[in-house]
Every structure is written in C-alpha cells, then in structure tokens.
CSV table of C-alpha atoms and ligand atoms in Angstrom, one decimal:
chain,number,residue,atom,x,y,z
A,9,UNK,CA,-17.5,-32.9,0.8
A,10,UNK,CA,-14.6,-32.9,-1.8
A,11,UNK,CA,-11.4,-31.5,-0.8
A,12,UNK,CA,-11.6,-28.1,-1.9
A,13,UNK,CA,-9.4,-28.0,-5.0
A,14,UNK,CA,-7.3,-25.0,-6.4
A,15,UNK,CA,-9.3,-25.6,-9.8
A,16,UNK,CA,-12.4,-24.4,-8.4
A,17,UNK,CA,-11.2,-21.0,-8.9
A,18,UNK,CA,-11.1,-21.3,-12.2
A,19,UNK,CA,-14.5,-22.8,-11.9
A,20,UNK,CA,-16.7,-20.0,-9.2
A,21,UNK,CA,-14.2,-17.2,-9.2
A,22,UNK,CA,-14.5,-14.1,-11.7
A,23,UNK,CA,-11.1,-14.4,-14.0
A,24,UNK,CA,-10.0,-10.6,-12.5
A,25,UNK,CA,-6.6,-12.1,-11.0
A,26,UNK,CA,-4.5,-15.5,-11.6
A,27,UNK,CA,-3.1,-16.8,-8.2
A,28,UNK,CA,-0.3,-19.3,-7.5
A,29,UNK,CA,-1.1,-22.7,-7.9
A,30,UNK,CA,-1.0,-23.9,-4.5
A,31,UNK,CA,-3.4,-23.2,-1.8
A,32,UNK,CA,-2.5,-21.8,1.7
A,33,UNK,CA,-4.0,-23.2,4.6
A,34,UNK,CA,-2.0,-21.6,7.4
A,35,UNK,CA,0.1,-19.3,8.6
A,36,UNK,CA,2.6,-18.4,11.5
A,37,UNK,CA,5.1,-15.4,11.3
A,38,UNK,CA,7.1,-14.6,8.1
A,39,UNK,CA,5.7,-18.7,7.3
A,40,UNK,CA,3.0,-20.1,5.1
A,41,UNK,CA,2.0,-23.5,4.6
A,42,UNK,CA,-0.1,-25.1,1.6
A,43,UNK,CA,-2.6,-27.4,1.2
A,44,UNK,CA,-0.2,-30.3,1.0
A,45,UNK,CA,1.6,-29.2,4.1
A,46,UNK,CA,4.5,-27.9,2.0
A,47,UNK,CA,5.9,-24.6,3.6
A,48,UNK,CA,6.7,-21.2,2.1
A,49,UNK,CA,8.9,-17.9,3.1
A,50,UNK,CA,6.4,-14.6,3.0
A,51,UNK,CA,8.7,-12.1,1.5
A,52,UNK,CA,4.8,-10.8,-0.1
A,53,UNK,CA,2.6,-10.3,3.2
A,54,UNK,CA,-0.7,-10.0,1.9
A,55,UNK,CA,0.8,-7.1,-0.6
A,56,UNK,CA,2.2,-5.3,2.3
A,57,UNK,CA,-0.6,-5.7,4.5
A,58,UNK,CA,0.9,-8.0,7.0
A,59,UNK,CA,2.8,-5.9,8.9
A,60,UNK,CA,2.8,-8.1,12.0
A,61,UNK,CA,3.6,-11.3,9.8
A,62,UNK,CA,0.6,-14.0,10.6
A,63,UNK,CA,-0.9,-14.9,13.6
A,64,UNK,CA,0.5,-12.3,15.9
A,65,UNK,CA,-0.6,-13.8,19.7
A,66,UNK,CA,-1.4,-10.2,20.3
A,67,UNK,CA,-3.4,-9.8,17.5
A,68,UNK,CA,-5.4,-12.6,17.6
A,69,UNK,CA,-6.2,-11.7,20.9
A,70,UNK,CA,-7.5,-8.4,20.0
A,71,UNK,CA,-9.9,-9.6,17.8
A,72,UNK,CA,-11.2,-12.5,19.7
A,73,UNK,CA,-11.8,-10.3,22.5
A,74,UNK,CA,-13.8,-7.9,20.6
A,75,UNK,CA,-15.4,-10.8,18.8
A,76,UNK,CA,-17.0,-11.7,21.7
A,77,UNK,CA,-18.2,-8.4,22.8
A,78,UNK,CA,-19.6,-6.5,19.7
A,79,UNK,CA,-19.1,-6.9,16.1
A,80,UNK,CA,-21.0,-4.5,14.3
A,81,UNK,CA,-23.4,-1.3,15.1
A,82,UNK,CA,-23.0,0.6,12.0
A,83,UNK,CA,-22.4,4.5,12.5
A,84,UNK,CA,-25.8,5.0,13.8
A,85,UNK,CA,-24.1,4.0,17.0
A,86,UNK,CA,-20.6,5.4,18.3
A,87,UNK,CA,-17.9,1.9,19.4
A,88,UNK,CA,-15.3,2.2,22.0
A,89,UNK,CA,-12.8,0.8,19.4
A,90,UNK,CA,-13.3,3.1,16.8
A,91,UNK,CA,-13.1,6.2,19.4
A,92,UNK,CA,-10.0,4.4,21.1
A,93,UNK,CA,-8.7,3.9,17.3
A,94,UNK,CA,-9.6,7.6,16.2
A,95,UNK,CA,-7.7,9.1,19.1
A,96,UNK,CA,-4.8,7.4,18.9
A,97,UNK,CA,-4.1,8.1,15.3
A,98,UNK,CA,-5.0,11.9,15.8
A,99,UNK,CA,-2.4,11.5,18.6
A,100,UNK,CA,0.2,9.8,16.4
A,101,UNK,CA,-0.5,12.4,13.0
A,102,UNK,CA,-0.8,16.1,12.0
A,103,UNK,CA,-4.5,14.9,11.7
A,104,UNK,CA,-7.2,16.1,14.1
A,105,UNK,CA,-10.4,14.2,12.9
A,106,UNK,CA,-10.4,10.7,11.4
A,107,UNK,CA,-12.9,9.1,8.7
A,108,UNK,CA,-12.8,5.1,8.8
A,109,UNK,CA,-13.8,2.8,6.0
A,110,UNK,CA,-12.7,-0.7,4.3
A,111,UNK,CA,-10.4,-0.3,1.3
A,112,UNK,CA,-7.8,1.8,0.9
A,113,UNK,CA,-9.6,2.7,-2.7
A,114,UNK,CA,-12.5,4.4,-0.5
A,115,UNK,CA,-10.1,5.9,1.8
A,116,UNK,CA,-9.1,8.2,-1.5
A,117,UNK,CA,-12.3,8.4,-2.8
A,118,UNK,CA,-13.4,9.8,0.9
A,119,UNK,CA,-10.5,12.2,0.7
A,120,UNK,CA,-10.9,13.5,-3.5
A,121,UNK,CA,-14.5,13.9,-2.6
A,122,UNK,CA,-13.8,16.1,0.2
A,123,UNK,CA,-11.5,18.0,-1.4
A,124,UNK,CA,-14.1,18.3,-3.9
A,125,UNK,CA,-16.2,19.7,-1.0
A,126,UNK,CA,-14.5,21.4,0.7
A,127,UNK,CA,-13.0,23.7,-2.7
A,128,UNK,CA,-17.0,24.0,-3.7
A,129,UNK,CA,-17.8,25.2,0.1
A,130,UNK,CA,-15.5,27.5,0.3
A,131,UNK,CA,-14.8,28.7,-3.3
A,132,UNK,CA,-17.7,27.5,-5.6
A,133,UNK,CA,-17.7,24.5,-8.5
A,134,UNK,CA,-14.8,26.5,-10.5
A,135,UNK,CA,-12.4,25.2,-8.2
A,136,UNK,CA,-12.3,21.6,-9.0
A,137,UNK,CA,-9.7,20.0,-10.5
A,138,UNK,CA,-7.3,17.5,-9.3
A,139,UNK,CA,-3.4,17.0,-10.1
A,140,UNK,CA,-2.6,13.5,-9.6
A,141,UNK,CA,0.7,11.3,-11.2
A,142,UNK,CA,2.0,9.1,-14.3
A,143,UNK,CA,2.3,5.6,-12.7
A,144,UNK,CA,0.5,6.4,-9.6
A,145,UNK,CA,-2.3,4.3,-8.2
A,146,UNK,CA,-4.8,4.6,-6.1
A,147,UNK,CA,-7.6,2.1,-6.2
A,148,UNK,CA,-10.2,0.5,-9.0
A,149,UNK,CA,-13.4,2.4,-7.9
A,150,UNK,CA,-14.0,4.6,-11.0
A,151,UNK,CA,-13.3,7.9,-9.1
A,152,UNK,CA,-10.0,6.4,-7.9
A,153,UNK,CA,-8.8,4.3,-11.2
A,154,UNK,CA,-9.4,7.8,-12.8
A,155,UNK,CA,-7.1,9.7,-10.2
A,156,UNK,CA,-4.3,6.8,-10.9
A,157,UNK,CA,-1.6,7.5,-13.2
A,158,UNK,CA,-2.0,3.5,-15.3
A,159,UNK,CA,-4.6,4.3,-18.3
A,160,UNK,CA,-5.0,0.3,-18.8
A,161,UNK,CA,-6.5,0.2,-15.5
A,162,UNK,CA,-9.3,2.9,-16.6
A,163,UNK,CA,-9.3,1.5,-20.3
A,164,UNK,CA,-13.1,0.7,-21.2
A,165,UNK,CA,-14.5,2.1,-18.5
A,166,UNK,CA,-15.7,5.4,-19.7
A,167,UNK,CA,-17.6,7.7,-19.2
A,168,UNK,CA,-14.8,7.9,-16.6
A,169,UNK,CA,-14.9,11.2,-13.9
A,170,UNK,CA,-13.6,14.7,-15.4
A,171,UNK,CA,-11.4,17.3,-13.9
A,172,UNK,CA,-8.2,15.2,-13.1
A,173,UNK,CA,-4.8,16.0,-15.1
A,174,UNK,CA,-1.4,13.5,-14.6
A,175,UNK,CA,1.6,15.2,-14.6
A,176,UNK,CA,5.5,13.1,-14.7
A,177,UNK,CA,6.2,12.2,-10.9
A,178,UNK,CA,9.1,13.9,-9.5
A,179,UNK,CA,8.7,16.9,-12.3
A,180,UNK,CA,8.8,19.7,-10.6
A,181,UNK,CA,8.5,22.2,-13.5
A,182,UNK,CA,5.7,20.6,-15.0
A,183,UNK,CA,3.9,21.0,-11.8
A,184,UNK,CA,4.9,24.5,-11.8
A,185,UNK,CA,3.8,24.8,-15.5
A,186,UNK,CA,-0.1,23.0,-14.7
A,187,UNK,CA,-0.8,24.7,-11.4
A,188,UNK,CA,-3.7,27.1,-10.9
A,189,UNK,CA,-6.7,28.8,-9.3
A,190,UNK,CA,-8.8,25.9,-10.2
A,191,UNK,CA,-6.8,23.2,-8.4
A,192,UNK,CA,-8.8,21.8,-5.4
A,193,UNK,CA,-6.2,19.2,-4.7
A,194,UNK,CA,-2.6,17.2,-5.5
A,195,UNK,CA,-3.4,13.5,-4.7
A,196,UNK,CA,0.6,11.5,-4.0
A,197,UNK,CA,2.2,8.4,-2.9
A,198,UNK,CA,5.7,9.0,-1.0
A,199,UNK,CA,6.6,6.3,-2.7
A,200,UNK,CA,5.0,5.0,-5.5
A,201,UNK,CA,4.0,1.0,-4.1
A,202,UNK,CA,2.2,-0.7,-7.8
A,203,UNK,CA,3.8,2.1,-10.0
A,204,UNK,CA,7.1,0.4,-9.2
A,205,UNK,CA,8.4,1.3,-6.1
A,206,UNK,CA,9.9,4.8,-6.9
A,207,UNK,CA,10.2,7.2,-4.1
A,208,UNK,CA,9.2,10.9,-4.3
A,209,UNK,CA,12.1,13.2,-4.4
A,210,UNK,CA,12.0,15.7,-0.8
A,211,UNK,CA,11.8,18.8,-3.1
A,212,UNK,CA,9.1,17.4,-5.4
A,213,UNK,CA,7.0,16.9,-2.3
A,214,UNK,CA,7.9,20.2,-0.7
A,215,UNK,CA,6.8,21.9,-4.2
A,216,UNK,CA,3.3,20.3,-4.0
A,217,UNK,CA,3.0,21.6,-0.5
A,218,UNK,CA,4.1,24.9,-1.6
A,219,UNK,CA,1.9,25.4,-4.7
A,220,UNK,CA,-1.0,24.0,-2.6
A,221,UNK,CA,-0.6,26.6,-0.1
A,222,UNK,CA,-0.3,29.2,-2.9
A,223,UNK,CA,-3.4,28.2,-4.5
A,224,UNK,CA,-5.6,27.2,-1.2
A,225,UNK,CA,-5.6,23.4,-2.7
A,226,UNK,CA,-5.5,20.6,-0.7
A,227,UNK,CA,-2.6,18.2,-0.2
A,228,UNK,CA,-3.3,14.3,-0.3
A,229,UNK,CA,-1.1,12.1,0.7
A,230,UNK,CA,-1.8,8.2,-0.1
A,231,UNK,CA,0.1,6.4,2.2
A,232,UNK,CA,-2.3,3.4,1.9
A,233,UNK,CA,1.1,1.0,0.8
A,234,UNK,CA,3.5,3.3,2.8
A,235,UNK,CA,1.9,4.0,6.3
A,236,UNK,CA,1.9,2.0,9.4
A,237,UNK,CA,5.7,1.8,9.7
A,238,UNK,CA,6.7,-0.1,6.2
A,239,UNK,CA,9.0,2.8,5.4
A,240,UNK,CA,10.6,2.6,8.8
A,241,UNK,CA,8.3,5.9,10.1
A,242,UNK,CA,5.0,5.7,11.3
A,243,UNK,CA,3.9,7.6,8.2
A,244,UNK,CA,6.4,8.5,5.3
A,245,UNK,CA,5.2,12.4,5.4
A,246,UNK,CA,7.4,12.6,8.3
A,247,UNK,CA,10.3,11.2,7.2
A,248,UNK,CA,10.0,13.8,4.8
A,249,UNK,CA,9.0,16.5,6.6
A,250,UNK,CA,5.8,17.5,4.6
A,251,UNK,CA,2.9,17.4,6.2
A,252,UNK,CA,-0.5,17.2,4.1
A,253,UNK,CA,-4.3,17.9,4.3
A,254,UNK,CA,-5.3,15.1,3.9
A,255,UNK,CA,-4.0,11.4,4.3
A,256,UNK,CA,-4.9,8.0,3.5
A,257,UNK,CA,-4.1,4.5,5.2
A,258,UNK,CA,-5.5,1.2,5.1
A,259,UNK,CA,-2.9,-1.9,4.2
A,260,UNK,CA,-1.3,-2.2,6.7
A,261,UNK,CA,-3.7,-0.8,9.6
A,262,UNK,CA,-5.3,-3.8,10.6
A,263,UNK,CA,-2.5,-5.8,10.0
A,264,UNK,CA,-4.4,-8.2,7.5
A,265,UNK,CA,-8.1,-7.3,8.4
A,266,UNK,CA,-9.9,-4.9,6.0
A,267,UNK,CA,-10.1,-1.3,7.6
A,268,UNK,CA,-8.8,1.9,6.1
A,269,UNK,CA,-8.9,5.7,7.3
A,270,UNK,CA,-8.7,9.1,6.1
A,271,UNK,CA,-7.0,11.9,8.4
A,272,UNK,CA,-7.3,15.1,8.3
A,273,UNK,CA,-7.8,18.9,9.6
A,274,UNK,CA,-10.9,20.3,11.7
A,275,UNK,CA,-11.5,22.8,9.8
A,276,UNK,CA,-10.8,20.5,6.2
A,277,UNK,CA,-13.0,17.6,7.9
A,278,UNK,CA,-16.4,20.3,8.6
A,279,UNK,CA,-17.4,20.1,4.6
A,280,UNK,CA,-18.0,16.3,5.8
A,281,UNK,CA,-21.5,17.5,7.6
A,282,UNK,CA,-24.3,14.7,8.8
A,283,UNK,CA,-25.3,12.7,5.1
A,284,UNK,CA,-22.8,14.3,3.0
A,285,UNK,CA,-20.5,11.1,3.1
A,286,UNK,CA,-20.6,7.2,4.6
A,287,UNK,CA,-19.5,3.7,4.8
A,288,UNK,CA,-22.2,0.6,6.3
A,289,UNK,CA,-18.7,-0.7,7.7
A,290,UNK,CA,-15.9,2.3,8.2
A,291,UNK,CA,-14.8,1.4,12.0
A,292,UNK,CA,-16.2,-1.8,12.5
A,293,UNK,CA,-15.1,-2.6,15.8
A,294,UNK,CA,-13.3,-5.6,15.2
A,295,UNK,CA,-11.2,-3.4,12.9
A,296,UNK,CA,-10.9,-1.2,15.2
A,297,UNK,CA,-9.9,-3.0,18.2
A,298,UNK,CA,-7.2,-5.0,15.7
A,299,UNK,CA,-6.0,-1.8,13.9
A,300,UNK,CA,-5.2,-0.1,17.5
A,301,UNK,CA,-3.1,-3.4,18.5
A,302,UNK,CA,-1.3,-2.9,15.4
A,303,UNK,CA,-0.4,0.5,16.0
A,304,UNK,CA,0.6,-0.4,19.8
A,305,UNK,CA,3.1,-2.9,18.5
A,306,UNK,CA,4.2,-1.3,15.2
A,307,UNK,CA,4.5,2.6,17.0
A,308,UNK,CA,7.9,1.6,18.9
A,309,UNK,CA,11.6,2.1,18.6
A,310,UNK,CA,12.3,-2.0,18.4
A,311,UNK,CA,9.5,-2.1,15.4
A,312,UNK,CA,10.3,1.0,13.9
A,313,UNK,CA,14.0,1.0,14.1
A,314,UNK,CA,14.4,-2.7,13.1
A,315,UNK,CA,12.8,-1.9,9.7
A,316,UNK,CA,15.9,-0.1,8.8
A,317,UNK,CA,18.2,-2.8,10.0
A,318,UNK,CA,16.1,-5.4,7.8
A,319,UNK,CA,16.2,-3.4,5.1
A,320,UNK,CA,19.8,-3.4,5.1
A,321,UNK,CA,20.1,-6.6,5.1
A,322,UNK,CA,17.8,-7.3,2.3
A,323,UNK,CA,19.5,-4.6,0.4
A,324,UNK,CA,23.1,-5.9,0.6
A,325,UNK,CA,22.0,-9.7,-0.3
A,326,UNK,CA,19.8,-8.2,-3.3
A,327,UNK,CA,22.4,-5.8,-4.7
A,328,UNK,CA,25.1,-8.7,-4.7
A,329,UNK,CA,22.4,-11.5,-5.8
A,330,UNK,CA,21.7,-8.8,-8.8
A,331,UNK,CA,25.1,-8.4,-9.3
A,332,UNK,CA,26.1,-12.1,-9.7
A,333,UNK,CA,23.1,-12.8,-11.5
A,334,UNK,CA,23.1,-9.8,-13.9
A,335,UNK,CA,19.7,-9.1,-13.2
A,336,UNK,CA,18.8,-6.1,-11.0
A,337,UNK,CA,20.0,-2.8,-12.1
A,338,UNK,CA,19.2,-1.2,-8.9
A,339,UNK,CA,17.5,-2.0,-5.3
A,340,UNK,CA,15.6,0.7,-4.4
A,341,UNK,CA,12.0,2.3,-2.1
A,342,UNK,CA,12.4,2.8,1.5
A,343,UNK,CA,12.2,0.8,4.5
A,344,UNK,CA,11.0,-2.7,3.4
A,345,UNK,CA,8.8,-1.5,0.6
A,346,UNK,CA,11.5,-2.7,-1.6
A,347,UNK,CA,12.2,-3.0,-5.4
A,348,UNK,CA,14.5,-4.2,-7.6
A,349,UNK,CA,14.4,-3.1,-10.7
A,350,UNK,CA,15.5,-5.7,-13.6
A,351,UNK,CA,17.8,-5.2,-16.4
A,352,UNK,CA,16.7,-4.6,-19.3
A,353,UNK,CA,17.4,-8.4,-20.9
A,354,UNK,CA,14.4,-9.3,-18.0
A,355,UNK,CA,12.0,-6.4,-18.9
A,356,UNK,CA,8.7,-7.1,-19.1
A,357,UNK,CA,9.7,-10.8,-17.2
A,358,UNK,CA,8.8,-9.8,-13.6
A,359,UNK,CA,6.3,-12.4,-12.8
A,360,UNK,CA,8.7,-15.0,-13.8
A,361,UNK,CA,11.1,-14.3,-11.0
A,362,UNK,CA,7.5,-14.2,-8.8
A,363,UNK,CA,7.1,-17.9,-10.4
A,364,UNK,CA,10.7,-19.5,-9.8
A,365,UNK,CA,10.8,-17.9,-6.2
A,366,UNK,CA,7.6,-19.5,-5.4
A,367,UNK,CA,9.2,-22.9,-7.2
A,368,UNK,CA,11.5,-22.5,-4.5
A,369,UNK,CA,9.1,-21.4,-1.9
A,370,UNK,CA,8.8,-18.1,-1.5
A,371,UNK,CA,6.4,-15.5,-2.1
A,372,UNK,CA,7.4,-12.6,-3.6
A,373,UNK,CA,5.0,-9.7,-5.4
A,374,UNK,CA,5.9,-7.9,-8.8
A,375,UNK,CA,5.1,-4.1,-9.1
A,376,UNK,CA,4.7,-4.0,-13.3
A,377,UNK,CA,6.4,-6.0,-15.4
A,378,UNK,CA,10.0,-4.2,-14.6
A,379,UNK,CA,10.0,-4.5,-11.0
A,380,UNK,CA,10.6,-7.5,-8.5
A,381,UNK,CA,8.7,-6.1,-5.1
A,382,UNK,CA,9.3,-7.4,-1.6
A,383,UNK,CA,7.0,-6.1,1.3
A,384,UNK,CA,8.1,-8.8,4.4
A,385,UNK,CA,6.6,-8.5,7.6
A,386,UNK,CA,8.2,-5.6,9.6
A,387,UNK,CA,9.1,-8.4,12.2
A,388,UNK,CA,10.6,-10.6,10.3
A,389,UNK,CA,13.0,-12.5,11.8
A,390,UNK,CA,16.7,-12.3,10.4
A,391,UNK,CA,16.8,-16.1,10.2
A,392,UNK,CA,13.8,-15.9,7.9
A,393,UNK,CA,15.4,-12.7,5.5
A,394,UNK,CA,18.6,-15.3,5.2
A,395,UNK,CA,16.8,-18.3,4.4
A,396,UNK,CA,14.3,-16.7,1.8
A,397,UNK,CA,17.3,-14.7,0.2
A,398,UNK,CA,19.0,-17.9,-0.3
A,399,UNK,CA,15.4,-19.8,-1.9
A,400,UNK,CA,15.3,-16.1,-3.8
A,401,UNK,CA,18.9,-16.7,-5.1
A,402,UNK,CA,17.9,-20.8,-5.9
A,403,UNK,CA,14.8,-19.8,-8.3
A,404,UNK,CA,16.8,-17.1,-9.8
A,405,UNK,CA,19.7,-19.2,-10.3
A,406,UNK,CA,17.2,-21.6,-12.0
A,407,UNK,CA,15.4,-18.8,-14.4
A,408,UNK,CA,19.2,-17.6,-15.6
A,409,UNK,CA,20.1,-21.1,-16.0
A,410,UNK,CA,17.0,-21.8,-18.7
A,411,UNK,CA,16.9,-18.2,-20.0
A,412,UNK,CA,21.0,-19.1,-21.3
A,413,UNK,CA,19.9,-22.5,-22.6
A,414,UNK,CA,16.7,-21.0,-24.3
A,415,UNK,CA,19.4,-18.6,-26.1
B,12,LIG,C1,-3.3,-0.8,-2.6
B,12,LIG,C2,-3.3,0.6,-2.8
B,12,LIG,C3,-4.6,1.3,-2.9
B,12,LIG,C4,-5.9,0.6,-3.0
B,12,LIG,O1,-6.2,-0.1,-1.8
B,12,LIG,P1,-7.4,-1.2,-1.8
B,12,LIG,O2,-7.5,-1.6,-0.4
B,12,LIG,O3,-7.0,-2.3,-2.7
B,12,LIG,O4,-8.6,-0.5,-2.3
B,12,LIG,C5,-4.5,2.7,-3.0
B,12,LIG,N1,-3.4,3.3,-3.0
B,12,LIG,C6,-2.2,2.7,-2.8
B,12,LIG,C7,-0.9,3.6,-2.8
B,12,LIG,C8,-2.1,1.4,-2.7
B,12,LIG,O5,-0.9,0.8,-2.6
C-alpha cells in the first residue's frame, strides 16, 4: 500500500474543513509528531478536548481495560461504567440525573428538547420559545446551528427551527426587554469558546437565573468548551455561583474520546419518560470508563489549582509578546481557555498567526477571524508553556516581519 498521503484528503474527504498540511502520527503529553517524524507543541488539544494532553498512562489504561471487557450494549442494557460515570458526575454537580450521548451538539439538542418538554408538560405548546446569544455556539445539528448566535453557520439551511430569539451577550436590559411568559428556556456559554473567547459578566448570568425563575423557564448552561476543569473549576457555573437547569458537557469529558452528557434536575429530567428521547451510543462504556478516569485525575487540587498557575504564565508571556509585537489588544477567557484578541491592523488575519505558529511548530486554534485561541492540556508542563511561547513569539516575529515588508 502507498504511504498514506496528506493529498488524499483532498481526494476522499468532503471539503467541510481545511487541515494543516502535515499529518500527525503520534502523540505523548503537550507533544505531537508528524508523518515525517518532525515534532510539534499542542498549545490546540484537540480544540480543548485534551484535557489530559495525549496518551495519559492512566487513560490508556482505562480504556484498554474496558476494551477487553465490553464495548457496547446499547441502552437496552444498563453498563457498570455508565452508572459509575452517572454517579460521580451527580456527585460532583447541582445535577441529580444524567443523560449521556456523543457530541456536544446532541448534548444541547437533548437539553432544548427537554426544555421543550418539559414547558409543553407542564404548561402547554404556548410556552416555547428559547433565548439564546449573538456569537454563541452550540453545535451544527439544525436545532443547535439555529440556537447559535453565527447566522453564516445556519445560512442555506432553511426551513431552519422556529421559536428561538438572540439577544447581545452580556446585555442585561435587552434581556429584561425580550423576556416573557412564553420563554421555556435561556440556552449560555460562561464563556463564549468559537464566539471568541468572551466571558459572561457574573451579573448577566445572575439576571438569566433570575428572569428564569420569574418566568418558570429553564436555565441551560453549555459548558461543552468550558467544563471538565478548563476554566480552572470543575464546571464554570461554580465559579460563578449560578447554578442552572440544565447543563451540557462533552470536550473535554473523555479526554479525547467522543462522549458528552446532559445534567440536570429530577423533577426537570421526568418529561424524559421511556421513548421520548435516545442515542444508539450515549454511555458507551468505553466512554464511560475513560470519561470517569478523566474526572478522577482532573477533579483535584494539583489539576485544578495548576490551571490557574498556567494561565498566568501564559498570560504574562502573551500580554508582553502582544505588546512587543503590537499585535494583541487584550489576553483574555478564564483558566486556559484563552484568547488574544488582535489589533485591529490583524483583523480578520487570525488563521495566519495559526499558520506561522505551526511553521514554527506549534498548534494553536483561531476562534473567528479576530481572535488567536489557546486551549493546552491542563497538565501541561511549564517547560512545554516556555518552549511553545518562545516557537509562538518566532512565527509571529516572522508574520510582522513580511506584513512590514508587504507595506
Ligand atoms: C464545540 C462546542 C459545541 C459542539 O460540540 P460538538 O461535539 O462539536 O458537537 C457546542 N457548544 C460549545 C460551547 C462548543 O464549544
């Protein structure tokens, strides 16, 4: 067989994204290494899914121990790993009853829908519509694109879903101003991850809580990019002190395999009777059994607590490389989901600074055209932050250099 060449995507693969040149073949830690044996910083982990960095011993023996045991029953049957992985996240959350599937897109589409139901159950089809946010995002199933704040995303797709209304994030007099009876639900990211790492303001959150309470609608939280320690808490909600009815998480959860969840209430999670709702895969077992290691390791003061020490030092090294550069006007998100917003001479350029770091060897991740994004393994060792600062600072150095002799 031929070596398996990067041109092949090009060749099999739908056009639907554009990735790097290179191919990686391996990885160890906060470390990557391509085809040609060439090795790369992670400053992108999987788009923040790689909390653990790659390979984690402990990980890999999670799964290979449930590999051998049971793979897959569907939810005809009941596993030990999803009822292990169920009660441990009930024990680490407001929530009291757990729904598992793949994605974090059907994560949210589990939670809008019960929202749905659970307003129609208890209040009839009036009460139906959904508040979400400018910018926000929360998947590409059609229900979910619809719900996210980025009308390119939903462009052509029509007839899209009806009922949903986006209001300016962090406005809390225009959510004041659209509230009413007929809300069933406030769908929110702590901080918004593809929207451009902007974080929710503490009183915007606490005025979605409040109004939901008011109006018997349901609070979502999608903490699909922000849960599983990435903001330095378990969850964002309680770092902010505002607890929802509902929350989603997925990225992060199995540490790099595919498994999401929805939490919420008892008395929320009983419009979810037998049939009304279901994945084929939501708590596979080797998810499962993975997703509990994860939250084992990730769920402790040297994890936790060392995200905000990280982030300090990514912060100080990005605020002066911005500074000597001239091109981040600010550093900003929480924990190490972290932005840096360009200036405006680089608006609209973020994916060349994605391009010269990766010259350089690193991977970074954009979030729009305005924002550089970083979301590193929480465990990433300091000598790794230094080293991939410095490869950072070499391909921006680079892209000022020809940007001033392009001028
Ligand atoms: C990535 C993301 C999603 C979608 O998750 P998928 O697993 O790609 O379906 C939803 N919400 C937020 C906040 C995300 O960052």
């Amino acid at each position: 067989m031929s070596k398996v060449d990067r041109s092949w995507y090009d060749a099999y693969m739908m056009p639907n994204y554009a990735p790097a040149p290179m191919i990686p073949t391996r990885g160890l830690g906060s470390r990557l290494w391509d085809q040609e044996g060439r090795e790369y910083i992670d400053f992108a982990g999987g788009i923040a899914v790689n909390v653990l960095g790659h390979a984690h011993p402990e990980l890999i023996d999670a799964i290979t121990d449930q590999a051998g045991r049971l793979w897959h029953t569907a939810n005809v049957l009941a596993t030990e790993p999803a009822l292990l992985l169920a009660r441990q996240l009930v024990d680490l959350t407001f929530a009291e009853k757990v729904f598992f599937s793949n994605s974090g897109a059907e994560a949210n589409e589990a939670a809008l829908k019960l929202a749905r139901r659970f307003a129609f159950d208890h209040h009839g089809e009036v009460k139906s519509r959904i508040i979400s946010f400018d910018n926000a995002f929360h998947g590409r199933t059609l229900f979910t694109v619809t719900a996210g704040g980025q009308p390119d995303y939903r462009r052509g797709f029509g007839p899209l879903p009806g009922g949903i209304e986006h209001l300016p994030f962090n406005d809390v007099q225009a959510l004041h101003d659209a509230f009413g009876e007929d809300v069933c639900a406030v769908i929110v990211e702590p901080v918004q991850g593809e929207g451009g790492v902007v974080a929710a303001q503490r009183d915007f959150l606490e005025a979605i809580r409040r109004l939901c309470d008011q109006h018997q609608a349901l609070m979502i939280m999608d903490e699909v990019q922000t849960g599983v320690g990435r903001t330095g808490s378990l969850y964002a909600y309680q770092a902010y002190n505002v607890i929802p009815d509902l929350l989603t998480t997925a990225k992060a959860l199995g540490g790099g395999f595919p498994i999401a969840a929805t939490l919420t209430t008892t008395e929320i999670a009983s419009s979810l009777r037998v049939g009304i709702h279901g994945s084929t895969w939501g708590g596979n077992p080797l998810g499962c059994a993975v997703a509990k290691k994860v939250l084992d390791i990730v769920n402790t003061p040297t994890v936790l607590n060392g995200v905000a020490t990280r982030r300090e030092h990514f912060e100080s090294a990005l605020l002066s490389i911005g500074e000597r550069y001239g091109v981040f006007e600010e550093i900003r998100g929480m924990g190490l989901l972290i932005g840096c917003a360009l200036t405006e001479h680089w608006h609209g350029r973020a994916r060349e600074f994605m391009q010269a770091a990766q010259d350089a060897g690193l991977f970074i991740l954009v979030a729009g055209g305005n924002v550089v994004r970083l979301g590193p393994s929480l465990i990433v060792p300091e000598d790794d932050i230094a080293q991939g600062l410095e490869r950072l600072e070499t391909g921006i150095e680079t892209l000022v250099q020809a940007d001033r002799e392009s001028d």
